[in-house]
Amino acid sequence: MSRSFRTFIFGLLALLAAASIFCCLSPRESRVPSNLDVIPVYTYNIINTYPHDRNAFTQGLVFEDGVLYEGTGGLGHSTLRRVELVTGNILQIRELSAQFFGEGITIYGDKIIQLTWKSNVGFVYDKDSFELLQEFSYPSEGWGVTHDGERLIMSDGTSTLRFLDPQAFQEIGQLEVFDNDGPVTRLNELEYIKGEIYANIWQMDRVARIAPETGRVTGWIELGGLLTTEDCLEPVDVLNGIAYDSGTDRLFVTGKLWPKLFEIEVISQG
Ligand SMILES: [Ca+2]
């Protein structure tokens, strides 16, 4: 073996050794997640189960003063209703004109606000009488709506939440929602709970907990398995509907055409 060839071989081996040390260290270091990157996953305990109207294509759900308020969708089937929790009985109902597909609802003061899907129109009702007081417009689709006490918060099926002035209904800000994989799209029914925004993800049995200041998802609540096989013998659609009773700290969830509405307790997974 010539000296120059031996030098070449030693050099090559040295290079390979250095490269292997580098390869062992770098990726392993980069794969170690910091605790800040881990998004907690939650599951649930069922505290109570209540009847829910199988014909209600639930698009909005709110709890206030001991009763549920529900907005339903579907062209020709959209309604606003007040519902007794324990029985599921409809206490009061207002039907929307057939051209409107009802979406999310929220209660702000003595008014109920209801979005529509693709009509770019929102309705404002008197909370007690359901009398239509006002209409307003917005440029996006309408999906879910809630409020933080000062601003309406609405979703449109994308990863963007919009803040609206609750009196003038003008947009006053936006929030991009994201997790470790990037934007979180299909944000649907909303509920503002103790400083966080809870959002159904459309077509998934999961709810995102969102920090209103940053848009970061701070937790995932996995809600699969709420319905039994028997519950699904007749057609049911997806999980949709989050309501919170701030008076007694109760959380309610249901879905479109679901026969049941659940009071749940959110617990850490595992
Ligand atoms: Ca809600």
Short mmCIF file of C-alpha atoms and ligand atoms in Angstrom, two decimals:
data_model
loop_
_atom_site.label_atom_id
_atom_site.label_comp_id
_atom_site.label_asym_id
_atom_site.label_seq_id
_atom_site.Cartn_x
_atom_site.Cartn_y
_atom_site.Cartn_z
CA MET A 1 0.00 0.00 0.00
CA SER A 2 1.52 3.29 -1.00
CA ARG A 3 1.99 6.02 1.57
CA SER A 4 -0.34 8.39 -0.24
CA PHE A 5 -3.08 5.72 -0.42
CA ARG A 6 -2.62 4.95 3.31
CA THR A 7 -2.93 8.64 4.10
CA PHE A 8 -6.08 8.80 2.00
CA ILE A 9 -7.62 5.80 3.87
CA PHE A 10 -6.78 7.21 7.31
CA GLY A 11 -8.15 10.57 6.28
CA LEU A 12 -11.36 9.00 5.04
CA LEU A 13 -11.78 7.00 8.27
CA ALA A 14 -11.21 10.13 10.35
CA LEU A 15 -13.84 11.98 8.34
CA LEU A 16 -16.36 9.14 8.73
CA ALA A 17 -15.75 8.99 12.49
CA ALA A 18 -16.26 12.72 12.85
CA ALA A 19 -19.39 12.59 10.74
CA SER A 20 -20.82 9.72 12.76
CA ILE A 21 -20.20 11.55 16.05
CA PHE A 22 -21.89 14.65 14.59
CA CYS A 23 -24.82 12.63 13.28
CA CYS A 24 -25.29 10.92 16.62
CA LEU A 25 -25.31 14.14 18.55
CA SER A 26 -27.15 16.66 16.45
CA PRO A 27 -30.40 14.90 15.61
CA ARG A 28 -30.75 13.47 19.09
CA GLU A 29 -30.35 16.89 20.60
CA SER A 30 -32.86 18.41 18.20
CA ARG A 31 -35.41 15.66 18.91
CA VAL A 32 -35.52 16.33 22.63
CA PRO A 33 -38.65 18.45 23.14
CA SER A 34 -38.60 21.10 25.78
CA ASN A 35 -41.46 20.89 28.26
CA LEU A 36 -42.85 24.09 26.75
CA ASP A 37 -43.51 22.22 23.50
CA VAL A 38 -45.59 19.44 25.01
CA ILE A 39 -49.29 20.19 24.69
CA PRO A 40 -51.22 18.43 27.45
CA VAL A 41 -53.93 15.98 26.40
CA TYR A 42 -57.09 15.65 28.46
CA THR A 43 -59.94 13.20 28.53
CA TYR A 44 -63.23 13.22 30.42
CA ASN A 45 -65.52 11.68 32.99
CA ILE A 46 -69.26 11.75 32.34
CA ILE A 47 -70.95 13.41 35.30
CA ASN A 48 -74.52 13.43 33.95
CA THR A 49 -76.33 12.43 30.79
CA TYR A 50 -79.41 14.30 29.58
CA PRO A 51 -81.76 13.83 26.61
CA HIS A 52 -81.09 15.87 23.49
CA ASP A 53 -83.39 16.41 20.51
CA ARG A 54 -82.35 13.99 17.77
CA ASN A 55 -83.61 16.46 15.20
CA ALA A 56 -81.42 19.30 16.47
CA PHE A 57 -78.52 19.90 14.10
CA THR A 58 -76.65 21.67 16.87
CA GLN A 59 -74.56 24.63 15.78
CA GLY A 60 -74.47 26.74 18.92
CA LEU A 61 -74.89 25.95 22.61
CA VAL A 62 -74.96 28.21 25.65
CA PHE A 63 -76.06 27.77 29.27
CA GLU A 64 -77.42 30.68 31.27
CA ASP A 65 -79.79 31.15 34.21
CA GLY A 66 -80.51 27.45 34.58
CA VAL A 67 -81.42 26.72 30.96
CA LEU A 68 -79.72 25.86 27.70
CA TYR A 69 -79.93 28.00 24.60
CA GLU A 70 -79.34 26.20 21.33
CA GLY A 71 -78.95 27.31 17.73
CA THR A 72 -79.61 24.72 15.04
CA GLY A 73 -78.71 24.61 11.37
CA GLY A 74 -79.96 23.26 8.09
CA LEU A 75 -81.84 25.15 5.40
CA GLY A 76 -85.49 25.17 6.41
CA HIS A 77 -84.63 23.65 9.79
CA SER A 78 -82.64 26.40 11.48
CA THR A 79 -83.88 27.54 14.85
CA LEU A 80 -83.08 29.36 18.04
CA ARG A 81 -84.40 27.57 21.09
CA ARG A 82 -84.47 27.62 24.86
CA VAL A 83 -84.19 24.11 26.25
CA GLU A 84 -84.76 22.59 29.67
CA LEU A 85 -81.58 20.79 30.66
CA VAL A 86 -82.98 17.81 32.56
CA THR A 87 -85.79 16.90 30.14
CA GLY A 88 -84.46 18.25 26.86
CA ASN A 89 -87.87 19.86 26.36
CA ILE A 90 -88.03 22.89 24.09
CA LEU A 91 -89.35 25.78 26.16
CA GLN A 92 -89.30 28.38 23.40
CA ILE A 93 -88.38 28.30 19.73
CA ARG A 94 -87.94 30.71 16.85
CA GLU A 95 -87.56 29.43 13.32
CA LEU A 96 -85.25 31.16 10.88
CA SER A 97 -86.32 32.00 7.34
CA ALA A 98 -85.64 29.06 5.04
CA GLN A 99 -82.81 30.81 3.20
CA PHE A 100 -80.69 31.00 6.37
CA PHE A 101 -78.48 28.22 7.74
CA GLY A 102 -78.19 28.95 11.45
CA GLU A 103 -74.82 28.67 13.14
CA GLY A 104 -73.27 29.62 16.49
CA ILE A 105 -75.00 31.57 19.22
CA THR A 106 -73.89 33.52 22.27
CA ILE A 107 -75.65 35.56 24.93
CA TYR A 108 -74.30 39.06 25.51
CA GLY A 109 -76.18 40.90 28.25
CA ASP A 110 -79.87 40.71 27.46
CA LYS A 111 -79.32 39.80 23.82
CA ILE A 112 -78.74 36.61 21.89
CA ILE A 113 -76.48 36.76 18.86
CA GLN A 114 -76.80 34.10 16.15
CA LEU A 115 -74.56 33.67 13.11
CA THR A 116 -75.48 32.20 9.74
CA TRP A 117 -73.20 30.01 7.67
CA LYS A 118 -72.80 31.56 4.23
CA SER A 119 -75.23 34.49 4.25
CA ASN A 120 -72.79 36.93 5.89
CA VAL A 121 -75.59 37.94 8.24
CA GLY A 122 -75.85 37.78 12.02
CA PHE A 123 -79.05 38.19 14.03
CA VAL A 124 -79.51 39.94 17.37
CA TYR A 125 -82.52 38.89 19.46
CA ASP A 126 -84.03 39.92 22.75
CA LYS A 127 -82.97 37.15 25.12
CA ASP A 128 -86.38 36.76 26.73
CA SER A 129 -88.80 37.23 23.85
CA PHE A 130 -86.56 36.04 20.95
CA GLU A 131 -87.76 39.14 19.11
CA LEU A 132 -85.38 40.08 16.30
CA LEU A 133 -83.81 43.42 17.19
CA GLN A 134 -81.08 43.88 14.64
CA GLU A 135 -79.09 42.31 11.83
CA PHE A 136 -75.41 42.82 11.13
CA SER A 137 -73.03 41.66 8.44
CA TYR A 138 -69.55 40.17 8.31
CA PRO A 139 -67.35 39.25 5.36
CA SER A 140 -66.53 35.63 6.24
CA GLU A 141 -68.54 32.49 6.74
CA GLY A 142 -70.11 32.24 10.18
CA TRP A 143 -69.43 29.16 12.31
CA GLY A 144 -69.11 29.54 16.10
CA VAL A 145 -69.41 32.53 18.41
CA THR A 146 -68.74 33.31 22.07
CA HIS A 147 -67.48 36.33 24.02
CA ASP A 148 -64.96 37.24 26.69
CA GLY A 149 -67.11 39.88 28.37
CA GLU A 150 -65.80 42.66 26.17
CA ARG A 151 -65.50 41.25 22.66
CA LEU A 152 -67.44 38.78 20.56
CA ILE A 153 -65.20 35.98 19.31
CA MET A 154 -66.25 34.22 16.12
CA SER A 155 -64.93 31.36 14.01
CA ASP A 156 -65.34 30.84 10.28
CA GLY A 157 -63.97 27.32 9.74
CA THR A 158 -60.39 28.46 9.26
CA SER A 159 -57.63 28.85 11.86
CA THR A 160 -58.55 32.52 12.31
CA LEU A 161 -60.76 33.76 15.13
CA ARG A 162 -62.18 37.26 14.76
CA PHE A 163 -62.92 39.69 17.55
CA LEU A 164 -65.98 41.90 17.06
CA ASP A 165 -67.18 44.92 18.97
CA PRO A 166 -70.36 43.64 20.70
CA GLN A 167 -72.31 46.82 20.03
CA ALA A 168 -71.24 47.88 16.54
CA PHE A 169 -70.33 44.35 15.35
CA GLN A 170 -67.25 45.73 13.64
CA GLU A 171 -64.12 43.59 13.51
CA ILE A 172 -61.57 44.85 16.02
CA GLY A 173 -58.94 42.11 15.83
CA GLN A 174 -57.98 38.63 14.75
CA LEU A 175 -56.28 35.66 16.39
CA GLU A 176 -54.38 32.96 14.51
CA VAL A 177 -54.73 29.62 16.30
CA PHE A 178 -51.82 27.21 16.15
CA ASP A 179 -50.24 24.22 17.81
CA ASN A 180 -46.84 22.59 17.35
CA ASP A 181 -47.76 21.49 13.82
CA GLY A 182 -48.85 24.91 12.63
CA PRO A 183 -52.27 26.50 12.09
CA VAL A 184 -55.26 24.69 13.61
CA THR A 185 -58.07 24.88 11.08
CA ARG A 186 -61.78 23.96 11.19
CA LEU A 187 -62.39 25.82 14.45
CA ASN A 188 -66.11 25.51 15.03
CA GLU A 189 -68.37 25.89 18.07
CA LEU A 190 -66.82 28.06 20.76
CA GLU A 191 -67.08 28.72 24.47
CA TYR A 192 -65.11 31.16 26.58
CA ILE A 193 -64.33 29.45 29.88
CA LYS A 194 -62.29 30.99 32.69
CA GLY A 195 -59.93 32.95 30.48
CA GLU A 196 -59.60 30.35 27.73
CA ILE A 197 -61.33 29.82 24.41
CA TYR A 198 -62.62 26.28 23.91
CA ALA A 199 -63.18 25.30 20.29
CA ASN A 200 -64.65 22.19 18.67
CA ILE A 201 -62.58 21.02 15.76
CA TRP A 202 -65.05 20.20 12.99
CA GLN A 203 -65.30 16.49 12.19
CA MET A 204 -63.10 15.51 15.12
CA ASP A 205 -64.01 14.37 18.62
CA ARG A 206 -61.69 16.92 20.13
CA VAL A 207 -61.74 20.36 21.63
CA ALA A 208 -58.85 22.82 21.59
CA ARG A 209 -58.10 24.99 24.59
CA ILE A 210 -56.76 28.24 23.20
CA ALA A 211 -54.90 31.09 24.89
CA PRO A 212 -56.71 34.28 23.79
CA GLU A 213 -53.56 36.39 24.05
CA THR A 214 -51.41 34.30 21.70
CA GLY A 215 -53.62 31.86 19.79
CA ARG A 216 -51.54 28.96 21.05
CA VAL A 217 -53.34 25.69 21.77
CA THR A 218 -52.58 24.98 25.42
CA GLY A 219 -54.41 21.65 25.62
CA TRP A 220 -56.38 19.08 23.66
CA ILE A 221 -59.51 17.50 25.14
CA GLU A 222 -60.19 14.14 23.52
CA LEU A 223 -63.94 13.42 23.57
CA GLY A 224 -64.20 10.20 21.58
CA GLY A 225 -66.52 7.51 22.92
CA LEU A 226 -69.28 9.67 24.38
CA LEU A 227 -71.97 7.95 22.32
CA THR A 228 -72.65 4.22 22.55
CA THR A 229 -73.22 1.91 19.58
CA GLU A 230 -76.95 2.02 20.36
CA ASP A 231 -76.92 5.81 20.27
CA CYS A 232 -75.59 5.58 16.72
CA LEU A 233 -78.22 3.17 15.37
CA GLU A 234 -80.01 6.23 14.00
CA PRO A 235 -77.96 8.79 12.08
CA VAL A 236 -75.81 11.09 14.16
CA ASP A 237 -73.44 13.77 13.00
CA VAL A 238 -70.30 15.19 14.59
CA LEU A 239 -69.54 16.48 18.04
CA ASN A 240 -70.58 20.13 18.16
CA GLY A 241 -71.71 22.20 21.10
CA ILE A 242 -69.91 23.40 24.20
CA ALA A 243 -71.74 25.23 26.97
CA TYR A 244 -70.48 26.36 30.36
CA ASP A 245 -72.44 27.10 33.51
CA SER A 246 -70.25 29.58 35.33
CA GLY A 247 -72.55 29.54 38.36
CA THR A 248 -71.87 25.91 39.19
CA ASP A 249 -68.75 25.29 37.07
CA ARG A 250 -70.43 22.71 34.87
CA LEU A 251 -69.35 21.89 31.32
CA PHE A 252 -71.81 20.51 28.76
CA VAL A 253 -71.14 19.01 25.34
CA THR A 254 -73.32 17.49 22.64
CA GLY A 255 -73.35 16.96 18.89
CA LYS A 256 -75.42 17.38 15.77
CA LEU A 257 -78.44 15.04 15.89
CA TRP A 258 -77.07 13.43 19.05
CA PRO A 259 -79.69 11.80 21.32
CA LYS A 260 -77.76 12.85 24.41
CA LEU A 261 -76.16 15.87 25.99
CA PHE A 262 -73.41 15.30 28.51
CA GLU A 263 -72.13 17.11 31.54
CA ILE A 264 -68.46 16.21 31.66
CA GLU A 265 -65.46 16.72 33.86
CA VAL A 266 -62.18 17.32 32.06
CA ILE A 267 -59.31 15.25 33.49
CA SER A 268 -55.70 14.64 32.57
CA GLN A 269 -55.15 11.67 30.28
CA GLY A 270 -53.45 8.63 31.77
CA CA B 1 -70.92 27.53 22.95
#
